[in-house]
Tab-separated table of C-alpha atoms in Angstrom:
chain	number	residue	atom	x	y	z
A	5	MET	CA	-24.028	-8.193	26.351
A	6	GLN	CA	-22.048	-10.690	28.389
A	7	TYR	CA	-18.282	-11.173	27.887
A	8	SER	CA	-18.894	-14.116	25.540
A	9	ASP	CA	-21.292	-12.005	23.460
A	10	MET	CA	-18.729	-9.217	23.222
A	11	ALA	CA	-15.981	-11.653	22.248
A	12	ALA	CA	-18.167	-13.140	19.527
A	13	LYS	CA	-19.029	-9.690	18.189
A	14	MET	CA	-15.373	-8.633	18.115
A	15	ALA	CA	-14.316	-11.889	16.449
A	16	ALA	CA	-16.802	-11.932	13.603
A	17	GLY	CA	-18.829	-8.721	13.527
A	18	ASN	CA	-18.982	-6.477	10.470
A	19	GLY	CA	-17.903	-2.963	11.353
A	20	PHE	CA	-15.086	-1.123	13.089
A	21	ILE	CA	-13.879	0.197	16.446
A	22	ALA	CA	-14.174	3.899	17.232
A	23	ALA	CA	-11.196	5.324	19.130
A	24	LEU	CA	-12.522	7.973	21.539
A	25	ASP	CA	-9.458	7.874	23.770
A	26	GLN	CA	-7.484	11.088	23.268
A	27	SER	CA	-5.748	11.685	26.602
A	28	GLY	CA	-4.303	14.755	28.348
A	29	GLY	CA	-1.576	15.667	25.888
A	30	SER	CA	-3.658	15.219	22.738
A	31	THR	CA	-6.911	16.673	24.085
A	32	PRO	CA	-6.251	20.328	23.099
A	33	LYS	CA	-5.508	19.248	19.526
A	34	ALA	CA	-8.663	17.111	19.436
A	35	LEU	CA	-10.751	20.010	20.742
A	36	LYS	CA	-9.219	22.392	18.206
A	37	GLY	CA	-10.144	19.978	15.425
A	38	TYR	CA	-13.666	20.011	16.845
A	39	GLY	CA	-13.772	23.809	16.612
A	40	ILE	CA	-12.976	24.664	20.251
A	41	GLU	CA	-9.856	26.793	20.749
A	42	GLU	CA	-7.649	26.653	23.865
A	43	GLY	CA	-9.077	29.902	25.239
A	44	ALA	CA	-12.406	28.151	25.787
A	45	TRP	CA	-11.196	26.606	29.064
A	46	SER	CA	-9.107	27.822	31.978
A	47	THR	CA	-8.516	24.585	33.912
A	48	GLU	CA	-7.742	20.990	33.054
A	49	GLU	CA	-11.105	19.955	34.482
A	50	GLU	CA	-12.918	22.331	32.113
A	51	MET	CA	-10.877	20.964	29.190
A	52	PHE	CA	-11.790	17.383	30.019
A	53	ALA	CA	-15.435	18.372	30.478
A	54	LEU	CA	-15.453	19.784	26.940
A	55	ILE	CA	-13.927	16.658	25.393
A	56	HIS	CA	-16.401	14.506	27.332
A	57	GLU	CA	-19.271	16.566	25.928
A	58	MET	CA	-17.952	15.849	22.434
A	59	ARG	CA	-17.694	12.122	23.105
A	60	ALA	CA	-21.113	11.988	24.764
A	61	ARG	CA	-22.587	13.719	21.704
A	62	ILE	CA	-21.018	11.084	19.459
A	63	ILE	CA	-22.130	8.136	21.576
A	64	SER	CA	-25.698	9.425	21.943
A	65	SER	CA	-26.024	10.184	18.205
A	66	PRO	CA	-28.535	7.993	16.328
A	67	ALA	CA	-25.756	7.399	13.782
A	68	PHE	CA	-23.578	5.676	16.408
A	69	THR	CA	-24.897	2.128	16.866
A	70	GLY	CA	-23.618	-1.401	17.103
A	71	ASP	CA	-24.767	-2.098	13.549
A	72	LYS	CA	-21.579	-0.551	12.154
A	73	VAL	CA	-19.567	0.446	15.243
A	74	LEU	CA	-18.498	-2.808	16.899
A	75	GLY	CA	-16.579	-1.232	19.759
A	76	ALA	CA	-15.289	2.020	21.233
A	77	ILE	CA	-12.030	2.738	23.068
A	78	LEU	CA	-12.424	5.160	25.964
A	79	PHE	CA	-10.086	7.430	27.885
A	80	GLU	CA	-10.214	6.699	31.639
A	81	ARG	CA	-12.054	9.926	32.443
A	82	THR	CA	-14.594	9.151	29.715
A	83	MET	CA	-15.141	5.700	31.183
A	84	ASP	CA	-15.782	7.281	34.580
A	85	GLY	CA	-18.279	9.759	33.136
A	86	THR	CA	-21.867	9.378	32.016
A	87	VAL	CA	-23.836	9.676	28.792
A	88	GLU	CA	-27.441	10.773	29.225
A	89	GLY	CA	-27.298	9.779	32.882
A	90	ILE	CA	-25.823	6.299	32.313
A	91	SER	CA	-22.209	5.248	32.883
A	92	THR	CA	-20.346	5.520	29.599
A	93	PRO	CA	-19.541	1.780	29.269
A	94	GLN	CA	-23.179	0.871	29.933
A	95	ALA	CA	-24.371	3.537	27.475
A	96	LEU	CA	-22.198	1.871	24.824
A	97	ILE	CA	-23.407	-1.623	25.708
A	98	ALA	CA	-27.019	-0.407	25.474
A	99	LYS	CA	-26.294	0.561	21.847
A	100	GLY	CA	-24.631	-2.767	21.071
A	101	VAL	CA	-21.105	-1.278	21.159
A	102	VAL	CA	-18.325	-3.126	23.007
A	103	PRO	CA	-16.389	-0.880	25.450
A	104	PHE	CA	-12.576	-0.813	25.750
A	105	ILE	CA	-10.318	1.345	27.950
A	106	LYS	CA	-6.989	2.958	27.028
A	107	ILE	CA	-4.581	1.955	29.797
A	108	ASP	CA	-1.152	3.280	28.819
A	109	LYS	CA	0.215	6.381	30.540
A	110	GLY	CA	2.125	7.766	27.585
A	111	LEU	CA	5.485	7.085	25.996
A	112	GLU	CA	9.093	7.026	27.146
A	113	ASP	CA	11.750	8.944	25.217
A	114	GLU	CA	13.008	7.222	22.071
A	115	VAL	CA	15.665	4.521	22.492
A	116	ASN	CA	16.778	2.176	19.702
A	117	GLY	CA	14.305	3.777	17.306
A	118	VAL	CA	11.239	3.085	19.475
A	119	GLN	CA	9.230	4.564	22.316
A	120	LEU	CA	8.219	2.119	25.016
A	121	MET	CA	5.249	2.676	27.306
A	122	LYS	CA	5.770	4.433	30.615
A	123	PRO	CA	5.320	2.305	33.762
A	124	MET	CA	1.742	1.557	34.853
A	125	PRO	CA	2.079	0.859	38.604
A	126	THR	CA	-1.658	1.078	39.292
A	127	LEU	CA	-2.767	-1.007	36.309
A	128	ASP	CA	-4.290	-3.831	38.364
A	129	VAL	CA	-6.547	-1.365	40.186
A	130	LEU	CA	-7.644	0.222	36.888
A	131	LEU	CA	-8.371	-3.179	35.358
A	132	GLU	CA	-10.507	-4.239	38.320
A	133	ARG	CA	-12.457	-0.984	38.212
A	134	SER	CA	-12.900	-1.117	34.433
A	135	LYS	CA	-14.153	-4.694	34.476
A	136	ALA	CA	-16.648	-3.823	37.213
A	137	LEU	CA	-18.062	-1.105	34.927
A	138	GLY	CA	-18.613	-3.631	32.134
A	139	VAL	CA	-15.516	-2.875	30.044
A	140	PHE	CA	-14.524	-5.777	27.769
A	141	GLY	CA	-10.911	-4.981	26.966
A	142	THR	CA	-7.987	-2.590	26.942
A	143	LYS	CA	-5.680	-0.800	24.537
A	144	GLU	CA	-2.038	0.122	25.056
A	145	ARG	CA	0.157	2.009	22.564
A	146	SER	CA	3.888	2.036	21.804
A	147	VAL	CA	5.583	3.680	18.808
A	148	ILE	CA	8.155	2.349	16.341
A	149	ASN	CA	10.049	5.064	14.463
A	150	SER	CA	12.734	3.071	12.667
A	151	ALA	CA	13.675	-0.482	11.714
A	152	ASN	CA	15.821	-1.312	14.729
A	153	ALA	CA	15.467	-5.028	15.462
A	154	ALA	CA	16.356	-4.734	19.156
A	155	GLY	CA	13.983	-1.815	19.655
A	156	ILE	CA	11.070	-3.527	17.924
A	157	ALA	CA	11.686	-6.713	19.927
A	158	ALA	CA	11.587	-4.644	23.143
A	159	VAL	CA	8.331	-2.949	22.134
A	160	VAL	CA	6.575	-6.214	21.347
A	161	LYS	CA	7.924	-7.919	24.486
A	162	GLN	CA	6.604	-5.099	26.688
A	163	GLN	CA	3.271	-5.078	24.876
A	164	PHE	CA	2.744	-8.788	25.451
A	165	GLU	CA	3.806	-8.557	29.095
A	166	VAL	CA	1.097	-5.947	29.650
A	167	GLY	CA	-1.305	-8.003	27.547
A	168	LYS	CA	-0.784	-11.030	29.795
A	169	GLN	CA	-1.526	-8.856	32.834
A	170	VAL	CA	-4.794	-7.800	31.190
A	171	LEU	CA	-5.658	-11.402	30.340
A	172	SER	CA	-5.124	-12.383	33.984
A	173	HIS	CA	-8.057	-10.098	34.852
A	174	GLY	CA	-10.329	-11.814	32.343
A	175	MET	CA	-10.181	-8.915	29.881
A	176	MET	CA	-9.154	-8.677	26.215
A	177	PRO	CA	-5.981	-6.675	25.413
A	178	ILE	CA	-5.581	-4.705	22.201
A	179	ILE	CA	-1.828	-4.666	21.618
A	180	GLU	CA	-0.791	-1.558	19.666
A	181	PRO	CA	2.824	-1.273	18.478
A	182	GLU	CA	2.265	1.648	16.082
A	183	VAL	CA	4.683	2.104	13.187
A	184	ASN	CA	5.135	5.809	12.495
A	185	ILE	CA	3.852	6.380	8.946
A	186	LYS	CA	6.552	9.046	8.501
A	187	SER	CA	9.318	6.503	9.114
A	188	GLU	CA	11.750	6.149	6.214
A	189	THR	CA	12.017	2.422	6.980
A	190	ARG	CA	8.306	1.584	7.300
A	191	ALA	CA	8.351	-1.523	5.104
A	192	GLU	CA	11.247	-3.030	7.032
A	193	CYS	CA	9.539	-2.089	10.314
A	194	ASP	CA	6.458	-4.013	9.167
A	195	LYS	CA	8.526	-7.159	8.489
A	196	LEU	CA	10.406	-7.026	11.780
A	197	LEU	CA	7.184	-6.316	13.674
A	198	LEU	CA	5.380	-9.234	12.048
A	199	ALA	CA	8.134	-11.678	13.045
A	200	GLU	CA	8.224	-10.449	16.646
A	201	ILE	CA	4.449	-10.550	17.046
A	202	ILE	CA	4.265	-14.133	15.736
A	203	LYS	CA	7.062	-15.133	18.121
A	204	ASN	CA	5.196	-13.692	21.101
A	205	LEU	CA	1.825	-15.059	19.989
A	206	ASP	CA	3.293	-18.541	19.831
A	207	GLU	CA	4.435	-18.165	23.453
A	208	LEU	CA	0.917	-17.418	24.733
A	209	ALA	CA	-0.776	-20.168	26.703
A	210	GLU	CA	-3.115	-22.497	24.845
A	211	GLY	CA	-6.550	-20.934	24.526
A	212	GLN	CA	-5.384	-17.362	25.100
A	213	GLN	CA	-6.105	-14.701	22.476
A	214	VAL	CA	-5.261	-11.038	22.016
A	215	MET	CA	-6.313	-8.341	19.592
A	216	LEU	CA	-3.811	-6.326	17.554
A	217	LYS	CA	-3.980	-2.678	16.495
A	218	LEU	CA	-1.443	-1.965	13.768
A	219	SER	CA	-0.479	0.760	11.336
A	220	LEU	CA	-1.636	0.055	7.800
A	221	PRO	CA	1.265	-1.794	6.132
A	222	VAL	CA	3.281	-0.466	3.220
A	223	VAL	CA	2.666	-3.722	1.330
A	224	PRO	CA	-1.002	-4.803	1.470
A	225	GLY	CA	-1.414	-8.280	2.900
A	226	THR	CA	1.736	-8.121	5.039
A	227	PHE	CA	-0.255	-8.890	8.167
A	228	ASP	CA	-2.343	-11.722	6.680
A	229	PRO	CA	-0.564	-14.283	8.947
A	230	LEU	CA	-1.837	-12.336	11.962
A	231	VAL	CA	-5.405	-12.128	10.669
A	232	THR	CA	-5.550	-15.921	10.472
A	233	HIS	CA	-3.489	-16.704	13.597
A	234	PRO	CA	-5.503	-18.793	16.106
A	235	LYS	CA	-4.308	-16.660	19.031
A	236	VAL	CA	-5.550	-13.398	17.465
A	237	LEU	CA	-9.198	-12.508	18.026
A	238	ARG	CA	-9.134	-9.585	15.540
A	239	VAL	CA	-6.672	-7.296	13.782
A	240	VAL	CA	-7.615	-3.620	13.607
A	241	ALA	CA	-5.826	-0.691	11.991
A	242	LEU	CA	-5.152	2.837	13.152
A	243	SER	CA	-5.362	5.750	10.733
A	244	GLY	CA	-1.948	6.961	11.909
A	245	GLY	CA	-2.233	10.468	10.518
A	246	TYR	CA	-3.840	9.621	7.193
A	247	LYS	CA	-6.927	11.640	6.302
A	248	ARG	CA	-10.049	9.491	6.257
A	249	PRO	CA	-10.358	8.967	2.452
A	250	GLU	CA	-6.762	7.773	2.137
A	251	ALA	CA	-6.968	5.684	5.319
A	252	CYS	CA	-10.080	3.926	4.038
A	253	VAL	CA	-8.489	3.216	0.646
A	254	GLU	CA	-5.426	1.674	2.329
A	255	LEU	CA	-7.619	-0.233	4.776
A	256	ALA	CA	-9.673	-1.765	1.952
A	257	LYS	CA	-6.490	-3.270	0.488
A	258	ASN	CA	-6.012	-5.487	3.559
A	259	GLN	CA	-8.239	-8.531	3.928
A	260	GLY	CA	-9.678	-9.229	7.369
A	261	ILE	CA	-8.457	-5.997	8.975
A	262	ILE	CA	-11.004	-3.507	10.276
A	263	ALA	CA	-10.556	0.102	11.319
A	264	SER	CA	-9.937	1.546	14.749
A	265	PHE	CA	-9.826	5.195	13.761
A	266	SER	CA	-9.715	8.302	15.924
A	267	ARG	CA	-8.845	11.459	13.986
A	268	ALA	CA	-10.134	9.953	10.747
A	269	LEU	CA	-13.509	9.399	12.406
A	270	LEU	CA	-13.780	12.831	14.015
A	271	GLU	CA	-12.169	15.072	11.407
A	272	ASP	CA	-15.379	16.602	9.993
A	273	LEU	CA	-17.261	17.064	13.282
A	274	ARG	CA	-17.601	20.574	14.742
A	275	ALA	CA	-19.027	21.830	18.007
A	276	GLN	CA	-20.853	24.585	16.095
A	277	MET	CA	-22.952	22.105	14.092
A	278	ASN	CA	-26.616	21.736	14.960
A	279	ASP	CA	-27.763	18.206	15.782
A	280	ALA	CA	-28.944	17.434	12.254
A	281	GLU	CA	-25.625	18.558	10.743
A	282	PHE	CA	-23.606	16.734	13.389
A	283	ASN	CA	-25.504	13.466	13.009
A	284	ALA	CA	-25.325	13.605	9.200
A	285	SER	CA	-21.565	14.244	9.267
A	286	LEU	CA	-20.975	11.450	11.764
A	287	ALA	CA	-23.149	9.055	9.756
A	288	SER	CA	-21.157	9.835	6.612
A	289	ALA	CA	-17.841	9.175	8.380
A	290	ILE	CA	-19.153	5.931	9.887
A	291	ASP	CA	-20.398	4.738	6.493
A	292	GLU	CA	-17.045	5.455	4.827
A	293	ILE	CA	-15.015	3.688	7.520
A	294	TYR	CA	-17.475	0.790	7.602
A	295	LYS	CA	-17.057	0.355	3.854
A	296	GLY	CA	-13.250	0.314	4.125
A	297	SER	CA	-13.518	-2.257	6.904
A	298	THR	CA	-15.977	-4.599	5.199
A	299	GLN	CA	-15.720	-4.105	1.425
A	300	LYS	CA	-12.224	-5.108	0.363
A	301	THR	CA	-10.668	-4.274	-2.997
A	302	LEU	CA	-9.719	-6.785	-5.687
A	303	ALA	CA	-6.077	-5.936	-5.047
A	304	ALA	CA	-6.500	-7.198	-1.504
A	305	ALA	CA	-8.210	-10.354	-2.660
A	306	ALA	CA	-5.325	-11.119	-5.006
A	307	VAL	CA	-2.605	-10.902	-2.339
């Protein structure tokens, strides 16, 4: 797939994006969910080797194809690794899956109800290396914990600044200002976030597009103006802590938004499964998320 093929698939393909990008801090939790306890490794390198084995098993599974999985977001170490002897991005492309790379380096402490991204001083180098490996786009995450207008404006401003840096390298940014689903002011956060995103989209140069990764809104249809915005290639949703069944129900209420799930995709997979069990469990998860992404409810259609 060339860049134009990947862009076309992301714009109009039926399916969802798999998030396989748990980084250093969240890796032990991801491994525990997979049935591997912390005592199974003694060094960071061994820990990352174990999580790469899990991801390689997913990517090489016959259930994981571009028919339903449009794209996959990778952690940097996963991008640099191999799957069955092929570089991970090329292994994805061979299966018809568009590769993305997580570029943020974690979150700052909370200020004004939000957590901005930490500085990324070597981002240009990472973008050049990622593009050379065949990676289509990036993903960068901030967190919104409360409905503070100044904080939300700062999050979106930073996200778009990074997004423009990604665009300058000829890559597609996924902008992810996550609203914490435990926030007591989620609905107001959604409204403030929508206004700030539209403001920043309108300031993009003519012909530029970004992707958006958002928490599922409290009120279905809230993000409809983003789904139809000419400067948005695709809107995807994170599971944000919801279990898969609930995440898929909420997803199906929102027209035009597809999934980009991590925990909700992996929650039933275990290292102890044999290949038949593993592939069947993964196929079931993929089918459920695919349905939530492509078969919308009547409630969504009525919004």
